[in-house]
PDB file of N, CA and C in Angstrom:
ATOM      1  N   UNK A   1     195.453  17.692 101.004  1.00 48.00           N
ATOM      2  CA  UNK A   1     194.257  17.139 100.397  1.00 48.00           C
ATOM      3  C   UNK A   1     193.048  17.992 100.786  1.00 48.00           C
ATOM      4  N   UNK A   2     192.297  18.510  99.809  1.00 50.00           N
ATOM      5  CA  UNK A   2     191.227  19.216 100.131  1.00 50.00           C
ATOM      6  C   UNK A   2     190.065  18.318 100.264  1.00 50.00           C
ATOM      7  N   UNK A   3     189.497  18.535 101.181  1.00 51.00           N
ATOM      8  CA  UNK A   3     188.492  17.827 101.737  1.00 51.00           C
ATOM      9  C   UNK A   3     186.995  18.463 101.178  1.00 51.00           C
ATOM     10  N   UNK A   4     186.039  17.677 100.404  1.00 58.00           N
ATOM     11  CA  UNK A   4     185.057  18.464  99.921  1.00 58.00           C
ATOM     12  C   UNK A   4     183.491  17.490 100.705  1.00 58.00           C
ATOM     13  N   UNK A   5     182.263  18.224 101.250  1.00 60.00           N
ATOM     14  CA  UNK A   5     181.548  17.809 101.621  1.00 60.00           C
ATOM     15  C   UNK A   5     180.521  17.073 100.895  1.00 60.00           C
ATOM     16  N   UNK A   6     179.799  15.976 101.171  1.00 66.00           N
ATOM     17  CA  UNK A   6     179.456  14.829 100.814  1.00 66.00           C
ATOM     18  C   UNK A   6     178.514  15.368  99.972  1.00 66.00           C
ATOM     19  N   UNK A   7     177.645  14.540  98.955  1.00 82.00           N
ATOM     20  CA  UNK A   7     176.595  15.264  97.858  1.00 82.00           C
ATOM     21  C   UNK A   7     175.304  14.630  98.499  1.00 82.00           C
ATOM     22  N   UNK A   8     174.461  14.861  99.162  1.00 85.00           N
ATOM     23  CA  UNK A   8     173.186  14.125  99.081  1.00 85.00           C
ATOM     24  C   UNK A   8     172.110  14.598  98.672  1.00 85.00           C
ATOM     25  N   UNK A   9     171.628  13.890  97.656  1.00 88.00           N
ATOM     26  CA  UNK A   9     170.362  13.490  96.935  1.00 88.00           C
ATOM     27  C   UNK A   9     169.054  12.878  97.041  1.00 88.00           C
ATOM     28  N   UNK A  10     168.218  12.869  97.068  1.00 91.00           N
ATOM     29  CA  UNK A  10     167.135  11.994  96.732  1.00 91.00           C
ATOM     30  C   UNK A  10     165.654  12.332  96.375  1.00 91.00           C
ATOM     31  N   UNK A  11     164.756  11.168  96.487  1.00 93.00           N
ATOM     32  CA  UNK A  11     163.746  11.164  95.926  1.00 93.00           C
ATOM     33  C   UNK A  11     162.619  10.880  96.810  1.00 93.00           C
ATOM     34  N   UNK A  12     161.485  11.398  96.723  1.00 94.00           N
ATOM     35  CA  UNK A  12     160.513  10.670  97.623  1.00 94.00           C
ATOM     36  C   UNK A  12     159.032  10.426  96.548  1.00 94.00           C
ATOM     37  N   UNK A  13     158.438   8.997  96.924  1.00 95.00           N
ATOM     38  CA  UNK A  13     157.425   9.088  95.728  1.00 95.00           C
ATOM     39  C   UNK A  13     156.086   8.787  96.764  1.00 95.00           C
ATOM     40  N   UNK A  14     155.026   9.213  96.491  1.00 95.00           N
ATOM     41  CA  UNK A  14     154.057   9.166  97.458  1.00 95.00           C
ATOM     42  C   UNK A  14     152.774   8.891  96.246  1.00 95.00           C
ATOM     43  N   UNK A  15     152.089   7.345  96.892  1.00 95.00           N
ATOM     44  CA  UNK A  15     151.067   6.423  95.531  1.00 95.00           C
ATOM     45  C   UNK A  15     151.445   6.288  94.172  1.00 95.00           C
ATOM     46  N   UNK A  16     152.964   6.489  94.165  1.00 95.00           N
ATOM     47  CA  UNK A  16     153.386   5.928  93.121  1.00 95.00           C
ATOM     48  C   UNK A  16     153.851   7.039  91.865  1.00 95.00           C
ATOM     49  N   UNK A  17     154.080   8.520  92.619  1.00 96.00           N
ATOM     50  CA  UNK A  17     154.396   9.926  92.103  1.00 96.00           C
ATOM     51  C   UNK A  17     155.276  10.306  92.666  1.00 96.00           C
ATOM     52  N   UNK A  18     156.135  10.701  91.932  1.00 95.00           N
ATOM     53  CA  UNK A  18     157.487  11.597  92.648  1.00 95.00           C
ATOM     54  C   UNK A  18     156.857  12.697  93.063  1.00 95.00           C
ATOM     55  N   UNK A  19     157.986  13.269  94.406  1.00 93.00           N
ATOM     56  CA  UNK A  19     157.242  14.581  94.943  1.00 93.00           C
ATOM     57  C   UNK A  19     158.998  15.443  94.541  1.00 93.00           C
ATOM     58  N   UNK A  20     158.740  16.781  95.363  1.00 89.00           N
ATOM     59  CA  UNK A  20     159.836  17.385  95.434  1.00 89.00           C
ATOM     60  C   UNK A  20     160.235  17.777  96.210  1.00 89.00           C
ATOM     61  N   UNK A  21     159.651  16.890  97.643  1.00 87.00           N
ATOM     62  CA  UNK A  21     160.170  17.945  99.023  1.00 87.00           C
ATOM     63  C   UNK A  21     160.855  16.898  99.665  1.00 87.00           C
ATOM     64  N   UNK A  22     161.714  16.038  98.827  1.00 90.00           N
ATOM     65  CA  UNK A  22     162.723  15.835 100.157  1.00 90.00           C
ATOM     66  C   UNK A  22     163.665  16.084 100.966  1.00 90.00           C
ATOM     67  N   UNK A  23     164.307  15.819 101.780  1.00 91.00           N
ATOM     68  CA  UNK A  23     164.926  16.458 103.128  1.00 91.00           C
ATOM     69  C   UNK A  23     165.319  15.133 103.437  1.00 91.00           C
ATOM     70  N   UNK A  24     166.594  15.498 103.872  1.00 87.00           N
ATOM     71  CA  UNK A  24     167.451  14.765 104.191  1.00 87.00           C
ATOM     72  C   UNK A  24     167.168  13.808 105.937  1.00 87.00           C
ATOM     73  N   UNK A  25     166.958  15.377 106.504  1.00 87.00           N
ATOM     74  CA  UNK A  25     166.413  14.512 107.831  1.00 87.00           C
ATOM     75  C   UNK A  25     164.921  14.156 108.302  1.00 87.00           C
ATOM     76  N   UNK A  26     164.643  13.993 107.001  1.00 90.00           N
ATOM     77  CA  UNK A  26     163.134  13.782 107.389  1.00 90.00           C
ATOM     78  C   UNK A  26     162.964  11.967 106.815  1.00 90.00           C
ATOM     79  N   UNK A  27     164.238  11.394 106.609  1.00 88.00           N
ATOM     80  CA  UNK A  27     163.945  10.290 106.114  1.00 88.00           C
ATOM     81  C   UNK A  27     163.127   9.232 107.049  1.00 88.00           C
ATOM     82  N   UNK A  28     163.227   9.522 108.372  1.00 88.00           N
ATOM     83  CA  UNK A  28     162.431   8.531 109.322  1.00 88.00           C
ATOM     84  C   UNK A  28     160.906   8.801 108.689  1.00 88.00           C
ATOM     85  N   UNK A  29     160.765  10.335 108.855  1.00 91.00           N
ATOM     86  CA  UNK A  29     159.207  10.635 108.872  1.00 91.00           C
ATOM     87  C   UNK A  29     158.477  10.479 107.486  1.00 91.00           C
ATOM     88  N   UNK A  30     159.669  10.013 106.539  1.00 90.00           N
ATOM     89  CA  UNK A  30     158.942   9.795 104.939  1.00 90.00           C
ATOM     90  C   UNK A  30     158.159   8.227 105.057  1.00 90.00           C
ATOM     91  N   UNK A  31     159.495   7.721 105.528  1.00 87.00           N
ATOM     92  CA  UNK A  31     159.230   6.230 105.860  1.00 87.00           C
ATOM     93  C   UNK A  31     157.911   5.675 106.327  1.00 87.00           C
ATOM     94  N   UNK A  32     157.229   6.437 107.584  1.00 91.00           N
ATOM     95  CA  UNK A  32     156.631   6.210 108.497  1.00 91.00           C
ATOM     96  C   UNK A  32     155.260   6.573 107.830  1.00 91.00           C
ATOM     97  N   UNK A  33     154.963   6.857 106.377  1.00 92.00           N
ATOM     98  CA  UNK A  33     154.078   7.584 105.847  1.00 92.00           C
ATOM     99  C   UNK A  33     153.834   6.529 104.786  1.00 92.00           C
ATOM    100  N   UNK A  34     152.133   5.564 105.150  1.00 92.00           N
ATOM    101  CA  UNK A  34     151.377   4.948 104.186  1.00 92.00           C
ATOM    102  C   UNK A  34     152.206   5.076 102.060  1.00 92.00           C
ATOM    103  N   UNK A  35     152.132   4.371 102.194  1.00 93.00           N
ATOM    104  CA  UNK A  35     152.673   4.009 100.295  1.00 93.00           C
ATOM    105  C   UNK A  35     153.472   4.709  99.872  1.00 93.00           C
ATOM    106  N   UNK A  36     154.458   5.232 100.668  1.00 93.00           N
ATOM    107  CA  UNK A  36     155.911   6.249 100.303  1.00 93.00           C
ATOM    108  C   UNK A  36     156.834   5.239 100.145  1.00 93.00           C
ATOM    109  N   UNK A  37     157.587   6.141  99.136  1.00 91.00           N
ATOM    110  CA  UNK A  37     159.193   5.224  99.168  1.00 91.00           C
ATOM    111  C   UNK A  37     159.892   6.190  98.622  1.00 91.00           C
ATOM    112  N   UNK A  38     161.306   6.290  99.570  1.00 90.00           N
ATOM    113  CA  UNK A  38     162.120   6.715  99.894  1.00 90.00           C
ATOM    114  C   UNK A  38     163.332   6.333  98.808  1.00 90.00           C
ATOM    115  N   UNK A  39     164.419   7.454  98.120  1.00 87.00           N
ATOM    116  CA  UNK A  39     165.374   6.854  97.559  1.00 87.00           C
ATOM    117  C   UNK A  39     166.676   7.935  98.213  1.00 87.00           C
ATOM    118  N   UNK A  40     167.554   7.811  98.815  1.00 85.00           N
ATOM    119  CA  UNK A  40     168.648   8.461  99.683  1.00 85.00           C
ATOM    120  C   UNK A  40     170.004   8.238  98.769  1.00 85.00           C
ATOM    121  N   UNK A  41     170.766   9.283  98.357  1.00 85.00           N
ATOM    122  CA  UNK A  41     171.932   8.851  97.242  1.00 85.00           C
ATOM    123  C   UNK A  41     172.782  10.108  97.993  1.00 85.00           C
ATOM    124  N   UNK A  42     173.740   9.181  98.669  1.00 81.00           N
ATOM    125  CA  UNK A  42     175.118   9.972  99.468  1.00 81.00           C
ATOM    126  C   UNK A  42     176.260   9.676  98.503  1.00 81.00           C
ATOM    127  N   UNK A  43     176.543  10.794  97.686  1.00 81.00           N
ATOM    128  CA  UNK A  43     178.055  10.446  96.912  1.00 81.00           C
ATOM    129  C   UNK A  43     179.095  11.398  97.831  1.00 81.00           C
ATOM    130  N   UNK A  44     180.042   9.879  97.866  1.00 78.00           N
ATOM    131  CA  UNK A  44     181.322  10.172  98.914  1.00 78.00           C
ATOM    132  C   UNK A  44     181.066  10.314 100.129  1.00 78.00           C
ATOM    133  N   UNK A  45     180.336   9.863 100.900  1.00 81.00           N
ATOM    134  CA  UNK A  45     180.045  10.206 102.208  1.00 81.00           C
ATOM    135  C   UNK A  45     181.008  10.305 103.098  1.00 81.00           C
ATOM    136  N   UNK A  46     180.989  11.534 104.006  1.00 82.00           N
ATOM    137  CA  UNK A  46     181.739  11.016 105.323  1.00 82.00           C
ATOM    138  C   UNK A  46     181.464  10.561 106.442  1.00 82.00           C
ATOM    139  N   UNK A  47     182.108  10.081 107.711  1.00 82.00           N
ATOM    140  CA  UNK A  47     181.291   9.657 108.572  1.00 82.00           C
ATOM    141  C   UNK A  47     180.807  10.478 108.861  1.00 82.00           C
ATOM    142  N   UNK A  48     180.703  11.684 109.038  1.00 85.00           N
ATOM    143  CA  UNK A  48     179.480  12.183 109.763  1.00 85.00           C
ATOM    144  C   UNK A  48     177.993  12.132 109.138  1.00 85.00           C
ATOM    145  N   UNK A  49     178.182  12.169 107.893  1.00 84.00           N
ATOM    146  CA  UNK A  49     176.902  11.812 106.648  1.00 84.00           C
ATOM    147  C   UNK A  49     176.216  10.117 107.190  1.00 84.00           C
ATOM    148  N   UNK A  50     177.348   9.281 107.147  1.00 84.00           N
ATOM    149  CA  UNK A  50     176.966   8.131 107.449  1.00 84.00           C
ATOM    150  C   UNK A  50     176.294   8.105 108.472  1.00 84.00           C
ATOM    151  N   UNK A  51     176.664   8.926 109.864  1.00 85.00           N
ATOM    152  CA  UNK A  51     176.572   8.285 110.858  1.00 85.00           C
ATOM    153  C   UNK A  51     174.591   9.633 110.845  1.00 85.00           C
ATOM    154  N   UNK A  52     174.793   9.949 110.620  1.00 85.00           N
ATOM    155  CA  UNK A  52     173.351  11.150 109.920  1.00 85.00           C
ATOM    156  C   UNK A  52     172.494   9.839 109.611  1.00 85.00           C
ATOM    157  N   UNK A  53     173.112   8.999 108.753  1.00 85.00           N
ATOM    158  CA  UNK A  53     172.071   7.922 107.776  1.00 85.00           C
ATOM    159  C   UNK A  53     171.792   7.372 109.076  1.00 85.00           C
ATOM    160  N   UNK A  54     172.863   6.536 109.802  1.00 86.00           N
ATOM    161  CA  UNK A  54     172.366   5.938 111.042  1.00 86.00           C
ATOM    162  C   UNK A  54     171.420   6.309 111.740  1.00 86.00           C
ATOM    163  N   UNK A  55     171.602   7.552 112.380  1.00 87.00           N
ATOM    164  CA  UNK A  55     170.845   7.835 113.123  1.00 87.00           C
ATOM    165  C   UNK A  55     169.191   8.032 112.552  1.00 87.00           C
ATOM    166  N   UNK A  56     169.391   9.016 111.515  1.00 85.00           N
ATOM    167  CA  UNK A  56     167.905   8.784 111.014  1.00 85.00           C
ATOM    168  C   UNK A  56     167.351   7.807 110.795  1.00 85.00           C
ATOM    169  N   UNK A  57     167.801   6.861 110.257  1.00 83.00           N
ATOM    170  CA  UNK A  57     166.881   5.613 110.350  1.00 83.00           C
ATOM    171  C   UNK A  57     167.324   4.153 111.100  1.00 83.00           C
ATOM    172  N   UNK A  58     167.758   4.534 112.124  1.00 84.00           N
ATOM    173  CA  UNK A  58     167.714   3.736 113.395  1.00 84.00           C
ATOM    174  C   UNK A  58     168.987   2.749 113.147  1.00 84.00           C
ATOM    175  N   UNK A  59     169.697   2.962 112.205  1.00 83.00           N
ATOM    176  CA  UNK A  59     170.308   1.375 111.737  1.00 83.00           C
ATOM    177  C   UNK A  59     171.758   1.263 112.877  1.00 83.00           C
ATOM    178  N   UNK A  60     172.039   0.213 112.800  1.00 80.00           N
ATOM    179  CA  UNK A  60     173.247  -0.200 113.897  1.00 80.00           C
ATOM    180  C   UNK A  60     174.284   1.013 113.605  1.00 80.00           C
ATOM    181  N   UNK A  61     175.178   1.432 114.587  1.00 78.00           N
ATOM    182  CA  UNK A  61     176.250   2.208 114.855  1.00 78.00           C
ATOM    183  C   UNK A  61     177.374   1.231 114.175  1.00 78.00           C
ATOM    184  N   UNK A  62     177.307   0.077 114.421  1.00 79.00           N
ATOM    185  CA  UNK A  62     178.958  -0.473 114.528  1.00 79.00           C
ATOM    186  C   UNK A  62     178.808  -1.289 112.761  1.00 79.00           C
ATOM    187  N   UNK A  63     177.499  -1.226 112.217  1.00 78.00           N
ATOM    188  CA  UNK A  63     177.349  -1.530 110.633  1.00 78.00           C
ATOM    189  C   UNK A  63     177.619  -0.573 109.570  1.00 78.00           C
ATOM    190  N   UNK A  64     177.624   1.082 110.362  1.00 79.00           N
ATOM    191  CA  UNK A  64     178.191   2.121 109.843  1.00 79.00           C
ATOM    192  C   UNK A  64     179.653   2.425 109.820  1.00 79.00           C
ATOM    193  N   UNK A  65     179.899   1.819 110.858  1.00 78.00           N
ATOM    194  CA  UNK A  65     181.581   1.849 111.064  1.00 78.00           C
ATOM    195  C   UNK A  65     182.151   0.776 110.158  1.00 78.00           C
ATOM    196  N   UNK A  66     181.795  -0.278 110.137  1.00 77.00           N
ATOM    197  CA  UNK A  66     182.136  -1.440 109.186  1.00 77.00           C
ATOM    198  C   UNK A  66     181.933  -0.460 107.716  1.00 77.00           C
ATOM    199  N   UNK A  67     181.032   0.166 107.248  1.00 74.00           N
ATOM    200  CA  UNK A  67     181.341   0.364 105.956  1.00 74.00           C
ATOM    201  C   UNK A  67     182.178   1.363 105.420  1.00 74.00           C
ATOM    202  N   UNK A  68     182.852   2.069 106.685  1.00 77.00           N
ATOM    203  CA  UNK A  68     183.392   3.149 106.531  1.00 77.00           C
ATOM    204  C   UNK A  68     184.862   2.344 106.516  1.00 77.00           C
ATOM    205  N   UNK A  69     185.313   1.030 107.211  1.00 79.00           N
ATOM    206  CA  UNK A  69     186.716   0.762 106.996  1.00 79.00           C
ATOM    207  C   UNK A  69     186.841  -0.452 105.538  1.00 79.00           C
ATOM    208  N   UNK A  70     188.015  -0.012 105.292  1.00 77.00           N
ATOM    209  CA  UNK A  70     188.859   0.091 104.208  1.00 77.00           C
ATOM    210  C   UNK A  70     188.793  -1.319 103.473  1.00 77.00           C
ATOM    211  N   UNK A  71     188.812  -2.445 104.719  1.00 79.00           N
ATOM    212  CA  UNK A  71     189.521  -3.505 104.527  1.00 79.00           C
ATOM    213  C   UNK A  71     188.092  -4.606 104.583  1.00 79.00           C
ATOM    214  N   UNK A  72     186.996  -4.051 105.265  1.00 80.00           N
ATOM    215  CA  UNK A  72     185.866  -4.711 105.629  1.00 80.00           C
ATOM    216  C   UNK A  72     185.273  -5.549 104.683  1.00 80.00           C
ATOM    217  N   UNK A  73     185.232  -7.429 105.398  1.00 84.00           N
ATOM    218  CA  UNK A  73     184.922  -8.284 103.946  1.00 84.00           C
ATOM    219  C   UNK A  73     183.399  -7.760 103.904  1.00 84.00           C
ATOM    220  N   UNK A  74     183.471  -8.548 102.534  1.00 86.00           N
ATOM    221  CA  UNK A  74     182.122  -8.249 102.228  1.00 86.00           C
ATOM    222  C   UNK A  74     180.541  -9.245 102.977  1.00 86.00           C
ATOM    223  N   UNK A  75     179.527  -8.446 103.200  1.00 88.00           N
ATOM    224  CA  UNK A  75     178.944  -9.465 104.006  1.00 88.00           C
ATOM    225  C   UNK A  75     177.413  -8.884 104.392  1.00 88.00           C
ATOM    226  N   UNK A  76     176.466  -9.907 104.423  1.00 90.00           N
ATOM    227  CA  UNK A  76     175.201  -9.021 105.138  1.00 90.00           C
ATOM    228  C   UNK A  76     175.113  -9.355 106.728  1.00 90.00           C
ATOM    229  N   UNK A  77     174.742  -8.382 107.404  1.00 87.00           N
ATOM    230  CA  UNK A  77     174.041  -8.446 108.940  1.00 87.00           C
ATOM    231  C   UNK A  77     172.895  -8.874 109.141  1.00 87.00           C
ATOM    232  N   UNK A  78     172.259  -9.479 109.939  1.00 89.00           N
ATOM    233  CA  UNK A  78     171.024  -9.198 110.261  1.00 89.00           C
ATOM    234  C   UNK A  78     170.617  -8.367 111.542  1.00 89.00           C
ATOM    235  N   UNK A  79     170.222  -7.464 111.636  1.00 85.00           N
ATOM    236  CA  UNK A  79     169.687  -6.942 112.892  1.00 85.00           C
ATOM    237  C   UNK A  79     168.253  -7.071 113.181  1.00 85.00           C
ATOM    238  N   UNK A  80     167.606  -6.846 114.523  1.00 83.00           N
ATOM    239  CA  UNK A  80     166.087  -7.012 114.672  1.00 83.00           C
ATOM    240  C   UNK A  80     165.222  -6.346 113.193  1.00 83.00           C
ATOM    241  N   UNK A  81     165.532  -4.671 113.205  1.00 78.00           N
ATOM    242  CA  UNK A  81     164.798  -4.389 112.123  1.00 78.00           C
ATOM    243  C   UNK A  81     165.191  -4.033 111.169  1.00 78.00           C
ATOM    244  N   UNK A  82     166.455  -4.506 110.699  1.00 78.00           N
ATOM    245  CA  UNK A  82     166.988  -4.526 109.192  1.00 78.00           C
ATOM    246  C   UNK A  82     168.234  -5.027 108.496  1.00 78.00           C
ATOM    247  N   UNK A  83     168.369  -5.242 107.317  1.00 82.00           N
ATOM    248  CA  UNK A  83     169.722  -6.246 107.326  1.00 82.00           C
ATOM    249  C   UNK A  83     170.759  -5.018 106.435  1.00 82.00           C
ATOM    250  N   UNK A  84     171.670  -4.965 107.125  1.00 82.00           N
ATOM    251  CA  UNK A  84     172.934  -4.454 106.399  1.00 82.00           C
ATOM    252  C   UNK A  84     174.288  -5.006 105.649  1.00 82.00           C
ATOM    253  N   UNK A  85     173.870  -4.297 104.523  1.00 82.00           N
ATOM    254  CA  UNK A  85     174.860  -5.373 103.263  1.00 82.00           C
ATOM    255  C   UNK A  85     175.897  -4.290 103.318  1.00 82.00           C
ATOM    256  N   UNK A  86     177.419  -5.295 103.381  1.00 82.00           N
ATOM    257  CA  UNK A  86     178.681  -4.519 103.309  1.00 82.00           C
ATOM    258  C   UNK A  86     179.357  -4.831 101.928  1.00 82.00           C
ATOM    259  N   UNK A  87     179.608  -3.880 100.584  1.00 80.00           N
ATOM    260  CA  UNK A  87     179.467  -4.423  99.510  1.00 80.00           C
ATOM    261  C   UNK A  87     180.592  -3.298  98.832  1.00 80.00           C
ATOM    262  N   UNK A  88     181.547  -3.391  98.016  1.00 77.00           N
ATOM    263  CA  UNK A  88     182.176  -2.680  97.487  1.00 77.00           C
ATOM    264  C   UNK A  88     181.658  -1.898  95.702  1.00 77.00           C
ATOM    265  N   UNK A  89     182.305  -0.918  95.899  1.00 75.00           N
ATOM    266  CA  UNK A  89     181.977  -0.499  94.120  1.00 75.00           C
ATOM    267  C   UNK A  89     182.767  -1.455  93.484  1.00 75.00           C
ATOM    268  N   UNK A  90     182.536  -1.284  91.644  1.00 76.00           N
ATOM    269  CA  UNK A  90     183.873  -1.709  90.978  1.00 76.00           C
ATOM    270  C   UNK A  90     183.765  -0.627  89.817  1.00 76.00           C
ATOM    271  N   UNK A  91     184.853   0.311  89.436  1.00 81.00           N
ATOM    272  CA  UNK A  91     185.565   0.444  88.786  1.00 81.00           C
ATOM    273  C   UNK A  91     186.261   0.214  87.188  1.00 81.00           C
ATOM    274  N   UNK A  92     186.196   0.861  86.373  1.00 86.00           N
ATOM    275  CA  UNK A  92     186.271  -0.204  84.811  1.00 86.00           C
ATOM    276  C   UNK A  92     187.269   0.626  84.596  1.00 86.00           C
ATOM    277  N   UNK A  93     188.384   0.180  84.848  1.00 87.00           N
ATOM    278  CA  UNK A  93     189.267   1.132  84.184  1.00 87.00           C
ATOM    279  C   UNK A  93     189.790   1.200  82.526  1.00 87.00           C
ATOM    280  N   UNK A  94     190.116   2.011  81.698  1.00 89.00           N
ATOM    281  CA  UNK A  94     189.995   2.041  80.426  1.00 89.00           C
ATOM    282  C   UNK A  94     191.175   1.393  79.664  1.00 89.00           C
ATOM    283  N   UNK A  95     190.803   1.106  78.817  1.00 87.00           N
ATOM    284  CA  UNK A  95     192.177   0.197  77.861  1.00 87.00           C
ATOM    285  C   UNK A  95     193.540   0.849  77.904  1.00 87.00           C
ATOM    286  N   UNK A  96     194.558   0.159  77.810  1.00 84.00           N
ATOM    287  CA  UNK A  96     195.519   1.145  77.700  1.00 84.00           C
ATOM    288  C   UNK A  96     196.239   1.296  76.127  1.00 84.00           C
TER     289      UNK A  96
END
């Protein structure tokens, strides 16, 4: 199985304008910046991507691990400063 590295994307809008300089590890310091908002799009992540998301923006270790296993029901957390939703894709598969 060839293993291919994760895609990340995003957006940053500052007073309500998209910009074009985002950076992946700068998501704490976008955050932390008066009327910004942040949009982060990891297709296929691996843990190390995930655990990247973690760390940059502070979120629990063991809510990253939950979304990384297989079997994990579905469910939100609450932590002091943020809530983590464990939520699956769905799939449409085509007529036969």
């Amino acid at each position: 199985m060839v293993q291919t590295a994760p895609q990340i994307q995003g957006r940053v809008w500052r007073g309500g304008t998209a910009q074009d300089d985002f950076e992946f590890d700068k998501l704490s310091d976008y955050l932390a910046e008066c009327d910004t908002l942040v949009w982060a799009d990891l297709c296929d992540p691996d843990h190390d991507a995930l655990c990247g998301l973690a760390d940059e923006l502070g979120l629990n270790r063991w809510a990253v691990e939950d979304a990384l296993a297989a079997a994990e029901r579905v469910k939100a957390t609450g932590y002091e400063t943020h809530t983590f939703f464990t939520v699956y894709a769905a799939d449409i598969a085509p007529a036969p």
